[in-house]
CSV table of C-alpha atoms in Angstrom, one decimal:
chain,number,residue,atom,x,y,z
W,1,UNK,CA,-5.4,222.8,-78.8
W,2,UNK,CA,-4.0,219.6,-77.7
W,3,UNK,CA,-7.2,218.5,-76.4
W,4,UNK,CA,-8.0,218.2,-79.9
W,5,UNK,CA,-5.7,216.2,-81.4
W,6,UNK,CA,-6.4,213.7,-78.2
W,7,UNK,CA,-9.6,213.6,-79.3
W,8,UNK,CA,-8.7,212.9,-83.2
W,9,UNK,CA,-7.1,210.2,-82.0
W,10,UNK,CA,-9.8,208.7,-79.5
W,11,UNK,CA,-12.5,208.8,-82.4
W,12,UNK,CA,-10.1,207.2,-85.0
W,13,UNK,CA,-12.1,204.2,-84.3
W,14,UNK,CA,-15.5,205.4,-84.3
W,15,UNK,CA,-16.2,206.2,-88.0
W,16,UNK,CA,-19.7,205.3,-88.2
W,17,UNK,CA,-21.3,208.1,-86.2
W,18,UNK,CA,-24.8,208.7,-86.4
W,19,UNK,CA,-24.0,212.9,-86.2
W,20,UNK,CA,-20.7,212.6,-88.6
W,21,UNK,CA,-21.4,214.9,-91.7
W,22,UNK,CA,-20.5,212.9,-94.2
W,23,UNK,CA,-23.0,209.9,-96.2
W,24,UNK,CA,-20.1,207.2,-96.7
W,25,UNK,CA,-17.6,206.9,-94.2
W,26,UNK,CA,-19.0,208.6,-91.3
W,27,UNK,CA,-15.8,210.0,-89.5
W,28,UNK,CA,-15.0,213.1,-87.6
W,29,UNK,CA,-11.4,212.5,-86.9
W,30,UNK,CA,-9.8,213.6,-89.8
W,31,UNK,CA,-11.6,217.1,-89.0
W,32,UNK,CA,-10.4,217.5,-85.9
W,33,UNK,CA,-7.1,216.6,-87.3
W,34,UNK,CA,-7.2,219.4,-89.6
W,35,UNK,CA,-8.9,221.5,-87.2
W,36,UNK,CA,-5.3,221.2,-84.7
W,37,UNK,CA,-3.2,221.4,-88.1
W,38,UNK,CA,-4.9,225.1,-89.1
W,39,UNK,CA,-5.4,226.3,-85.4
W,40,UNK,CA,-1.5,225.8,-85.0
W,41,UNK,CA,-0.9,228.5,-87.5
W,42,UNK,CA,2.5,229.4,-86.7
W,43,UNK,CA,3.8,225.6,-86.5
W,44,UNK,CA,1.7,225.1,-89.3
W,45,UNK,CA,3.5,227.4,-91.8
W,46,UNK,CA,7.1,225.9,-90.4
W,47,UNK,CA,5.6,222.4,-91.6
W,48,UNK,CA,4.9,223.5,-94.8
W,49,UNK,CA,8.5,224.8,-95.0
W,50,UNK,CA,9.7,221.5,-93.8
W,51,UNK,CA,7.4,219.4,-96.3
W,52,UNK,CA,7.6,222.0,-99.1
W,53,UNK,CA,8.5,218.9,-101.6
W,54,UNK,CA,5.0,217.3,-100.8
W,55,UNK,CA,2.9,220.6,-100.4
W,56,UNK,CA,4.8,221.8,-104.1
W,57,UNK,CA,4.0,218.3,-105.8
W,58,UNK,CA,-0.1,218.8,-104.2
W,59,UNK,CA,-0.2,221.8,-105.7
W,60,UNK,CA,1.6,221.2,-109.0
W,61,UNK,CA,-0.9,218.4,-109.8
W,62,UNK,CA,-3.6,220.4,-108.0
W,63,UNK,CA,-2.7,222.8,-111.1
W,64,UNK,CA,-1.9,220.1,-113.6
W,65,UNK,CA,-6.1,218.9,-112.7
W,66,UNK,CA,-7.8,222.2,-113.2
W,67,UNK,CA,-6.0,222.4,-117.2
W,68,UNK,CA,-7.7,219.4,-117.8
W,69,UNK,CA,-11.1,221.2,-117.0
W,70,UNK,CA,-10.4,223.1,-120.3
W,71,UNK,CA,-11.3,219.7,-121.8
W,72,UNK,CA,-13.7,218.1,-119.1
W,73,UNK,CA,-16.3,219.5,-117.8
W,74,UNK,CA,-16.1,219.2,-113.8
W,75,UNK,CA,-18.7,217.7,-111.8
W,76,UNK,CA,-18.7,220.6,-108.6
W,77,UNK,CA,-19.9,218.2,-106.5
W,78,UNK,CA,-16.9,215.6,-107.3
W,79,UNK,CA,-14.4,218.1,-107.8
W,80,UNK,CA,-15.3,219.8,-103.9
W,81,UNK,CA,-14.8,216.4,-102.3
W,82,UNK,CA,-11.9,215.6,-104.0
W,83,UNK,CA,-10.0,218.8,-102.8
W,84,UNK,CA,-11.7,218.4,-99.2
W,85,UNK,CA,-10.6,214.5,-99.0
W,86,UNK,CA,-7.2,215.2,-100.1
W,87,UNK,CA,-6.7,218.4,-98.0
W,88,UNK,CA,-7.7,216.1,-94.9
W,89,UNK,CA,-5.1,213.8,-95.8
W,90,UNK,CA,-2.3,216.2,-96.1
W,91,UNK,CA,-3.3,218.2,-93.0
W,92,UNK,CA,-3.0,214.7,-91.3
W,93,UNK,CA,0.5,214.7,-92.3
W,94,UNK,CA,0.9,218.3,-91.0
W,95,UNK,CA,-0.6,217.2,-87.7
W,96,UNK,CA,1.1,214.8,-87.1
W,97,UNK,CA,4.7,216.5,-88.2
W,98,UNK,CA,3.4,219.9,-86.2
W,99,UNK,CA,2.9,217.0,-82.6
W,100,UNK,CA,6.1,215.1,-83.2
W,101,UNK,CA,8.1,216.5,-84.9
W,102,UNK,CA,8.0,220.6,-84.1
W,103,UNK,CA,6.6,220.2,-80.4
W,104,UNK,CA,8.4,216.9,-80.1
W,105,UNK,CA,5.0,215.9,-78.1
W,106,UNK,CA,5.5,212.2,-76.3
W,107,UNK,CA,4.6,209.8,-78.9
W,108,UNK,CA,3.6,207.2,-76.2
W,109,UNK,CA,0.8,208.7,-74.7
W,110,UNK,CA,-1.2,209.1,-77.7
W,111,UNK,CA,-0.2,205.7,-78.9
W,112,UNK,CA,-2.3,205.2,-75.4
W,113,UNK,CA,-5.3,207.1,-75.9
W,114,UNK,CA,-5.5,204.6,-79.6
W,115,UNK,CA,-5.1,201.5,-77.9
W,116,UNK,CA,-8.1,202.5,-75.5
W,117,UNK,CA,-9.9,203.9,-78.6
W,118,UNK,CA,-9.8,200.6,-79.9
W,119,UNK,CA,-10.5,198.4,-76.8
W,120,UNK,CA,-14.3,200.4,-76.5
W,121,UNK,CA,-14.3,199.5,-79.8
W,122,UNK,CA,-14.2,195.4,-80.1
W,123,UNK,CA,-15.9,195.8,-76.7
W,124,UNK,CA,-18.8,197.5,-78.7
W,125,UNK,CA,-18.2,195.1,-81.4
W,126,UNK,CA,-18.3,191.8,-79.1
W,127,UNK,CA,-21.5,193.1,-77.2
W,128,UNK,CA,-23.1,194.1,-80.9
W,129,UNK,CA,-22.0,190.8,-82.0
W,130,UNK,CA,-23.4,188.9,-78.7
W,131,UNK,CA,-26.6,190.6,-79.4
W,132,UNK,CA,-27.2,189.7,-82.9
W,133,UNK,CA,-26.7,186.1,-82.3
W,134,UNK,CA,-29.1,186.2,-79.1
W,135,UNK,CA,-31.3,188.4,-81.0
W,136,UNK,CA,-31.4,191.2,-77.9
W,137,UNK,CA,-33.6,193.4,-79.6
W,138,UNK,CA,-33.4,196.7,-77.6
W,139,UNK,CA,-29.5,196.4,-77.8
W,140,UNK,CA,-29.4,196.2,-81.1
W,141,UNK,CA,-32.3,199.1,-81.3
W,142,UNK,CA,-29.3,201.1,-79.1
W,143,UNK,CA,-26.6,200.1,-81.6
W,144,UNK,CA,-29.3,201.6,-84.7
W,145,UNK,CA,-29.3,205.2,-83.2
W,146,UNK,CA,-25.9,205.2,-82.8
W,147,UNK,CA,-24.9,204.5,-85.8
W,148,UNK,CA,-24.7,206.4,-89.2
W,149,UNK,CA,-25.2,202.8,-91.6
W,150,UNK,CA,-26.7,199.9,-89.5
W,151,UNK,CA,-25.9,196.8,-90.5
W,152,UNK,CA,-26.5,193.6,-88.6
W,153,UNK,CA,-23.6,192.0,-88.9
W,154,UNK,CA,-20.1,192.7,-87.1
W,155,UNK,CA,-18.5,195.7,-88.0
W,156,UNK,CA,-17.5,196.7,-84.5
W,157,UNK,CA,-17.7,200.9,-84.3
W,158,UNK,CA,-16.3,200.9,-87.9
W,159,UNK,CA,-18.6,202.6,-90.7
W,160,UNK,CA,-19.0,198.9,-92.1
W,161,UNK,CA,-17.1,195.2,-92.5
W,162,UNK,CA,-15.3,195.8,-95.0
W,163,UNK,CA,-13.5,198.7,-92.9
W,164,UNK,CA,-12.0,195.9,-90.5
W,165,UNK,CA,-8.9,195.0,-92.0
W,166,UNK,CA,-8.3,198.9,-93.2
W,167,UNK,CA,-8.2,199.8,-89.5
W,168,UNK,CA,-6.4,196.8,-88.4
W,169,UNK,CA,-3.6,196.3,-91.0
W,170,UNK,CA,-3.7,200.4,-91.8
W,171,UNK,CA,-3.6,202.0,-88.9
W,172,UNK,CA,-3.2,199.3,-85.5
W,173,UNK,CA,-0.1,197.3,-87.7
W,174,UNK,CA,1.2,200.6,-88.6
W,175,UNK,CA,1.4,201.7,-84.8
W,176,UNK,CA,2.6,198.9,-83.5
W,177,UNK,CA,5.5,198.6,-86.1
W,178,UNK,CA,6.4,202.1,-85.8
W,179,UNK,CA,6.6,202.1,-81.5
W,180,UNK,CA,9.9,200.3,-79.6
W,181,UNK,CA,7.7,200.6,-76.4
W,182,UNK,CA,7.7,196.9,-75.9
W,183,UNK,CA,4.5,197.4,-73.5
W,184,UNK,CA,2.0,199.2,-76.0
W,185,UNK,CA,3.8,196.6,-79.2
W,186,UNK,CA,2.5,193.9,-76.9
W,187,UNK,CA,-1.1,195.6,-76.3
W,188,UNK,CA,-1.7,196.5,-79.7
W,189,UNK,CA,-0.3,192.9,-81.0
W,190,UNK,CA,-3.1,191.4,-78.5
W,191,UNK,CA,-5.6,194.3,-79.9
W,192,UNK,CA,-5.2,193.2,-83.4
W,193,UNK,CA,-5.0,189.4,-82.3
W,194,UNK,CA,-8.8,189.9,-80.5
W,195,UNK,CA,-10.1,191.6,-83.3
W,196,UNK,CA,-8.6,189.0,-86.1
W,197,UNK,CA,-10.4,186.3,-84.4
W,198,UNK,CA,-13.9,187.8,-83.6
W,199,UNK,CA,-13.9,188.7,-87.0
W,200,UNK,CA,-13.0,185.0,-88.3
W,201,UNK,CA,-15.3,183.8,-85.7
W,202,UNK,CA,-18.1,186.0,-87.0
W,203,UNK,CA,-17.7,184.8,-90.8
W,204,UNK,CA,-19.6,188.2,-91.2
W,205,UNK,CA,-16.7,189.2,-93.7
W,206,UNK,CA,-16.2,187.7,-96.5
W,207,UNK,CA,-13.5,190.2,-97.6
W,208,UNK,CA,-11.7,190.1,-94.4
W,209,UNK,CA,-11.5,186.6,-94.9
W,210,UNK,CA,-9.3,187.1,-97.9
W,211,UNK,CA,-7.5,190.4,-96.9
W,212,UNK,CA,-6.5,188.0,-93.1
W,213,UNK,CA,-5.0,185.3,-95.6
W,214,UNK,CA,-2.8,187.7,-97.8
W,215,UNK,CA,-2.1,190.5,-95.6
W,216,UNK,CA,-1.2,187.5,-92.9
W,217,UNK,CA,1.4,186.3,-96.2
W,218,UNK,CA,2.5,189.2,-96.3
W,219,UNK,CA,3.6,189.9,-92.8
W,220,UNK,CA,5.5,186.7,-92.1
W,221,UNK,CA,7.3,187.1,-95.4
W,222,UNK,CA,8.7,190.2,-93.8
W,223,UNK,CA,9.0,189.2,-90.4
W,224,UNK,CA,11.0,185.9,-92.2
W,225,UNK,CA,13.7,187.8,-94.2
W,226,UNK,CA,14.9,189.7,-91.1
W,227,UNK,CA,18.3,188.2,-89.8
W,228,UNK,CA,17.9,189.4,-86.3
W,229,UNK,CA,15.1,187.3,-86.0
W,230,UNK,CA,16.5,183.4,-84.4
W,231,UNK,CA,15.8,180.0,-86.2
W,232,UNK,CA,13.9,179.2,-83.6
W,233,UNK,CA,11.6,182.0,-83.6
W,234,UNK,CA,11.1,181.6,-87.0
W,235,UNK,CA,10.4,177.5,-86.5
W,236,UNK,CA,7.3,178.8,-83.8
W,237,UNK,CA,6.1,181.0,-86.3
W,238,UNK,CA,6.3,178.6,-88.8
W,239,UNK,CA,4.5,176.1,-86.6
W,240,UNK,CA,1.6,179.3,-85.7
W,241,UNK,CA,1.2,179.8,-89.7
W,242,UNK,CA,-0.4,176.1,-89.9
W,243,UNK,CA,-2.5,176.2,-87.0
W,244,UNK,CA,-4.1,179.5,-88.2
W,245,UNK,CA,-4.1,178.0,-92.0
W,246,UNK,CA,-6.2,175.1,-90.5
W,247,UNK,CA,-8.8,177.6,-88.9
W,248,UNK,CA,-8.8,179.7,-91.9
W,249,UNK,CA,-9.6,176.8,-94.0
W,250,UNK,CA,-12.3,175.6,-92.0
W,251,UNK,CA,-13.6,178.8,-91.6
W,252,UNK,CA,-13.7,179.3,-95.4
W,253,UNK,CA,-15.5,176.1,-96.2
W,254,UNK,CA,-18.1,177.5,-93.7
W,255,UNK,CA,-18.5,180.7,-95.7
W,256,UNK,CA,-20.7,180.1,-98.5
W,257,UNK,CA,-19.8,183.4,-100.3
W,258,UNK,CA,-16.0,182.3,-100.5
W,259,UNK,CA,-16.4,178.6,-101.3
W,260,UNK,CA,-18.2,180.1,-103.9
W,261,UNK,CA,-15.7,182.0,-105.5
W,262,UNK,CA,-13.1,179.7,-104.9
W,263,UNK,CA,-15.1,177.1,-106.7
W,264,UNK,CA,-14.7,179.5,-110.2
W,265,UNK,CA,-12.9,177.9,-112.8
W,266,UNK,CA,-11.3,181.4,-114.0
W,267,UNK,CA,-10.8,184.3,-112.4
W,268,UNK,CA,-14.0,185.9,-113.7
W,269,UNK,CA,-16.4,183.1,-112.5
W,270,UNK,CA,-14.5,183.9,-109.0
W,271,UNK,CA,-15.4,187.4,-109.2
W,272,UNK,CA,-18.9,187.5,-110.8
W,273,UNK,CA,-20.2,184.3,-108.3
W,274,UNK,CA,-20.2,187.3,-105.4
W,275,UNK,CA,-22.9,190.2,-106.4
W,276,UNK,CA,-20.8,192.8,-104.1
W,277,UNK,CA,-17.5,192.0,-105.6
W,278,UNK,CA,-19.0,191.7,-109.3
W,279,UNK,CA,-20.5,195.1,-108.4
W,280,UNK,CA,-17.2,196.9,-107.4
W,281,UNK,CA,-14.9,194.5,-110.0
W,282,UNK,CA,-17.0,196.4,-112.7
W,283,UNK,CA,-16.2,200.1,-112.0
W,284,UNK,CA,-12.7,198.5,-112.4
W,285,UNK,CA,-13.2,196.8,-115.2
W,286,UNK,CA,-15.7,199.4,-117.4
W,287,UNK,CA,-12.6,202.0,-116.3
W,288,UNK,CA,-9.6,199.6,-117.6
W,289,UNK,CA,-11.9,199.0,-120.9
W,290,UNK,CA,-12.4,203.5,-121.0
W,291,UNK,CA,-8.4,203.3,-120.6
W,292,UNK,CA,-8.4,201.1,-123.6
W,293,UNK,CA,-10.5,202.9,-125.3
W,294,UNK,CA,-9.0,206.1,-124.8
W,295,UNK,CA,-5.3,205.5,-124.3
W,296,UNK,CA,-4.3,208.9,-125.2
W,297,UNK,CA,-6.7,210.3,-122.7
W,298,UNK,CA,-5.9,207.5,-120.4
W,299,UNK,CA,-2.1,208.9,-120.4
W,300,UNK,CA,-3.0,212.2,-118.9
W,301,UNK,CA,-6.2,211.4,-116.7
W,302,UNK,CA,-9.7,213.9,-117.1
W,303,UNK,CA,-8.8,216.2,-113.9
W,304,UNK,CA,-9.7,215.7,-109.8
W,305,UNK,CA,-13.6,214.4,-109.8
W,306,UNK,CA,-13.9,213.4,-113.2
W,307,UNK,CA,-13.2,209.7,-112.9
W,308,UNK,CA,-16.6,208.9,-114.1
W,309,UNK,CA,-15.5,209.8,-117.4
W,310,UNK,CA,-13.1,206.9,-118.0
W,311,UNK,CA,-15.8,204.4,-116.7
W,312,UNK,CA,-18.1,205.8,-119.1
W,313,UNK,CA,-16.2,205.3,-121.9
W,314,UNK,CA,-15.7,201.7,-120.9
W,315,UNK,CA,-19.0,201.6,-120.2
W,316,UNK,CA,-20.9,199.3,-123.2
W,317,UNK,CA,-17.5,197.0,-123.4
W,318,UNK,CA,-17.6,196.0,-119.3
W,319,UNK,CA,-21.4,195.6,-119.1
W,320,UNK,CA,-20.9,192.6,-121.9
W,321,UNK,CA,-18.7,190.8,-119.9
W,322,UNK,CA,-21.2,191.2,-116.8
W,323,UNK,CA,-22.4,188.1,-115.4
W,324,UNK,CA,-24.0,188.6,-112.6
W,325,UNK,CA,-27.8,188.7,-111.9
W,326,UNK,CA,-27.5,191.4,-109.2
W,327,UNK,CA,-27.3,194.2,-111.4
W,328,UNK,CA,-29.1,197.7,-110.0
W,329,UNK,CA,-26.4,198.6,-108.6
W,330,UNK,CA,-24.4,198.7,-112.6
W,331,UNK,CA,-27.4,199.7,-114.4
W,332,UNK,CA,-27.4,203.1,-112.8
W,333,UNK,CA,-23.5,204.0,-113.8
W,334,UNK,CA,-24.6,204.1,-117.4
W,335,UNK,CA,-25.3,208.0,-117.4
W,336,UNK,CA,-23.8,208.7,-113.8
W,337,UNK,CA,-21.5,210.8,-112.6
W,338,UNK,CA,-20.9,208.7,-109.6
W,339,UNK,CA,-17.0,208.8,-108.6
W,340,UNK,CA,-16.6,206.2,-106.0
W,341,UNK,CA,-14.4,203.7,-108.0
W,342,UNK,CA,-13.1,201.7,-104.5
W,343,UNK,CA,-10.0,201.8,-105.8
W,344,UNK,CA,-7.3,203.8,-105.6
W,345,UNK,CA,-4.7,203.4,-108.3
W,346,UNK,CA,-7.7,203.5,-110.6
W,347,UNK,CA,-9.0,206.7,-109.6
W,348,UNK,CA,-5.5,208.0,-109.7
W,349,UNK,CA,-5.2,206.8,-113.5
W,350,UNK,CA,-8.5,208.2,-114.2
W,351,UNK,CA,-7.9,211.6,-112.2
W,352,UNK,CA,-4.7,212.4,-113.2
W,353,UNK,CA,-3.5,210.1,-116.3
W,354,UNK,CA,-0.7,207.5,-116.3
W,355,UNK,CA,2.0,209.6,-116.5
W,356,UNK,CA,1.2,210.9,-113.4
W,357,UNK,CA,0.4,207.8,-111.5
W,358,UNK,CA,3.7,205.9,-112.6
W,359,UNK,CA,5.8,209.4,-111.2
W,360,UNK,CA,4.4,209.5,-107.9
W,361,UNK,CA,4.5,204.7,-107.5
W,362,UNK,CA,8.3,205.4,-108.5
W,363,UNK,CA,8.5,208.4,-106.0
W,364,UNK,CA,6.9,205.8,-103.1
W,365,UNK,CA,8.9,203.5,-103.8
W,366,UNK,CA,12.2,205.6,-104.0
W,367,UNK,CA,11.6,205.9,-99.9
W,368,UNK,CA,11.1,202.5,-99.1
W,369,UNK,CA,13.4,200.4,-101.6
W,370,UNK,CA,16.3,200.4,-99.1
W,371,UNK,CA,14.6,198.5,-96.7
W,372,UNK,CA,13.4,195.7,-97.4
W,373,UNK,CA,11.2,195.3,-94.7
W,374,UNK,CA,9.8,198.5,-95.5
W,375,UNK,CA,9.0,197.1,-98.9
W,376,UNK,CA,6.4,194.2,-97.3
W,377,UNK,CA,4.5,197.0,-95.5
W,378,UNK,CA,4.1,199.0,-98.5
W,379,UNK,CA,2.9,195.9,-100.5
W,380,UNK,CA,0.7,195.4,-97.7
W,381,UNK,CA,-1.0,199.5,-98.0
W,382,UNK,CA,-1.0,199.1,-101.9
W,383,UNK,CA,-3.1,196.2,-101.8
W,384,UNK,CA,-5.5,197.6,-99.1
W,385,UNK,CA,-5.9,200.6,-101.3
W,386,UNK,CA,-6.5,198.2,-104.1
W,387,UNK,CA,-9.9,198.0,-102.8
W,388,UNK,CA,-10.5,201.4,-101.3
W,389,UNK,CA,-9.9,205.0,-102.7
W,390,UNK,CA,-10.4,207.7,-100.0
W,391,UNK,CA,-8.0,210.2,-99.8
W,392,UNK,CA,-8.7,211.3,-96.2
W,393,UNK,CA,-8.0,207.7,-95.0
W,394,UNK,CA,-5.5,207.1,-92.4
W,395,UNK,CA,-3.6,204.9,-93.8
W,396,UNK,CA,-1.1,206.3,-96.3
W,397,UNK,CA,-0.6,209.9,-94.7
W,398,UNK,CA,0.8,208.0,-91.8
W,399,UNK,CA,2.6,205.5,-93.3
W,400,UNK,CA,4.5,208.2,-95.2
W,401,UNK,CA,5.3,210.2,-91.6
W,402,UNK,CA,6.1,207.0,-90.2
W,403,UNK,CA,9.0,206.3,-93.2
W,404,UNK,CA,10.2,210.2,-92.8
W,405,UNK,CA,9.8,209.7,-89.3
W,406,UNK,CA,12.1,207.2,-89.0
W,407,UNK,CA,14.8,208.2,-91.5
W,408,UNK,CA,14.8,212.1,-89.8
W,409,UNK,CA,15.5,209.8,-86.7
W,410,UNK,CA,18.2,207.9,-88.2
W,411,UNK,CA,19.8,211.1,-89.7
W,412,UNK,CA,19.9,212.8,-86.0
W,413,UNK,CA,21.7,209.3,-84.5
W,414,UNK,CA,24.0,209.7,-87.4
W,415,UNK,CA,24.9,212.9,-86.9
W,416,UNK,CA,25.3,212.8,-82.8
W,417,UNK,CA,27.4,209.9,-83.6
W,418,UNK,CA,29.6,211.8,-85.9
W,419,UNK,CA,29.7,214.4,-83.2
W,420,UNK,CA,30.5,212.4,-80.6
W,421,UNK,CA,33.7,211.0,-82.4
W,422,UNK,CA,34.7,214.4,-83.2
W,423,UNK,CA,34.6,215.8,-79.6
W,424,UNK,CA,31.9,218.3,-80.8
W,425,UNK,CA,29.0,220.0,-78.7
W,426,UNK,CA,27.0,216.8,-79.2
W,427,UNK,CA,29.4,214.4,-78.0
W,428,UNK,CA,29.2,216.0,-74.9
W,429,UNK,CA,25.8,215.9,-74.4
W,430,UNK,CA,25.2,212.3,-75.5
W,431,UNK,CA,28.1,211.7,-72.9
W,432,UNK,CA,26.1,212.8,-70.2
């Protein structure tokens, strides 16, 4: 069964499969992820134990949701992906608790089997990207059966371009802040470095354009406020910081689609002068105006599935404010029961109500408020989820067994070092 999670990890990522079962983000990994989780039944059940406070929370709102069919009527559809998408996600946590923390498997190696994982896959992206710009048609007639959404721009082997900076600030950053192998830091500082700039080179993204420039903020702020760090480490940072400002503003003035929002005089005009954003910015918006319109129902959500409700009710109120000519993709939300909101805390609010959502931000935050560094890299997650709202993503599962990770770590050292002064059995073998 190892074999399996080896190969969860290779096709981490290669989400845009043509063969992959699902219509949106065409992955297989978390799958086989759950697949090693459930086929390790024995370990399985001992990481429930040791995770009881997460599995009792999932099923106390799991609970909490189906009440709330008593006054919404579920969508099946909805309500079978939401419970598939968020059992992927916990099982991922269970995977990866059941590898590293149970059979204490070497971290390293499969940190290895990622970083290769992700070398095929600018390699794929560079030669896609070489093609499109030489116009190779039989290469990129290749790149069309392999994969599961074709789009002719760079996406690399991700489902599409707006999945760059999710794999490379949500899982490769995560990784690679997580390791103290100074070896695989370095590769997978070089991996994100390569794919950064083929990206920015590309100007095939307008979001990751955006998401380079805060998530970039946000990751010197941290690496800034740590006192290990010298002066003069900080000064060639510093000095790094303007170079890549420069490129990054001439490679916005180049990009017609951010110039263009940039060149709004409110926030509004910024986000209704791009037809994609203005098409996402509304499920957010006709869901804040439901909220608004329902507060009391807004305070305890409409149940797993049932998001659509909320962005019905805002429905009328959000379409007024629309100003955008691109508008086929709004039109059809009127009467739909479409649940993709690409955006998490909003599809939390609407799932599960306020109440809910501010309990489990405090309860995050409760684990990382102690460290400030820990506090940037949160900030960092929050925002990519600001703009995406899978539950079976990567991203958050791992970021929370790389916080309990670390602190079940830290307990350990404390107590060997507390043995150790004492004389007791640990001392002794530390002394070894």
């Amino acid at each position: 069964m190892e074999l399996l999670f080896k190969l969860a990890v290779f096709f981490i990522p290669f989400d845009n499969l043509f063969f992959a079962p699902s219509r949106g983000w065409a992955t297989i990994s978390p799958i086989l992820f759950a697949f090693y989780a459930i086929t390790n039944i024995k370990e399985l059940t001992q990481s429930i134990k040791a995770n009881s406070k997460y599995v009792f929370l999932i099923v106390i709102i799991a609970i909490y949701s189906s009440t709330l069919y008593l006054f919404y009527k579920p969508d099946m559809a909805n309500t079978i992906d939401g419970i598939v998408t968020i059992s992927f996600g916990v099982l991922l946590y269970l995977a990866l608790h059941i590898r590293y923390v149970i059979k204490e498997k070497d971290i390293k190696k499969d940190v290895k089997i990622l970083i290769f994982a992700y070398s095929l896959s600018f390699l794929y992206g560079l030669v896609k990207f070489a093609a499109l710009k030489g116009g190779v048609g039989f290469v990129l007639s290749a790149f069309e059966l392999l994969e599961k959404r074709y789009y002719s721009r760079l996406a690399f082997s991700f489902t599409e371009p707006s999945f760059i900076s999710l794999h490379i600030a949500g899982v490769m950053y995560l990784v690679c802040i997580s390791i103290k192998d100074k070896l695989l830091k370095k590769k997978l500082i070089i991996l994100i470095s390569l794919f950064c700039a083929l990206t920015l080179i590309s100007g095939d993204s307008a979001r990751f354009l955006v998401d380079f420039a805060i998530i970039l903020a946000l990751v010197v702020a941290k690496f800034l406020v740590q006192k290990k760090i010298k002066f003069s480490k900080k000064m060639i940072v510093f000095i790094l910081i303007i170079f890549i400002s420069g490129g990054l503003a001439l490679q916005i003035q180049g990009n017609t689609r951010v110039t263009k929002m940039l060149n709004g005089d409110t926030y509004t005009d910024m986000i209704y002068s791009d037809p994609s954003l203005a098409a996402r910015y509304f499920r957010i918006n006709s869901s804040i105006k439901g909220y608004e319109n329902e507060p009391m129902k807004a305070l305890f959500g409409a149940g797993l599935g049932n998001s659509y409700y909320f962005l019905q009710y805002g429905f009328i109120d959000a379409l007024e404010e629309y100003d955008n000519p691109y508008t086929s993709e709004v039109a059809v939300l009127s009467n739909s029961k479409e649940n993709q909101l690409f955006c998490m805390p909003i599809r939390l609010i609407s799932e599960i109500g306020v109440l809910w959502f501010i309990a489990i931000m405090l309860l995050i935050f409760s684990k990382v408020i102690k460290n400030k560094e820990n506090i940037f890299d949160l900030l960092i997650i929050l925002y990519l989820y600001v703009q995406f709202d899978s539950y079976a993503f990567y991203t958050f599962p791992l970021y929370l067994f790389i916080i309990d990770y670390k602190a079940r770590k830290r307990r350990l050292a404390e107590k060997d070092q507390s043995n150790t002064s004492n004389g007791g059995p640990y001392g002794e073998f530390i002394g070894n």
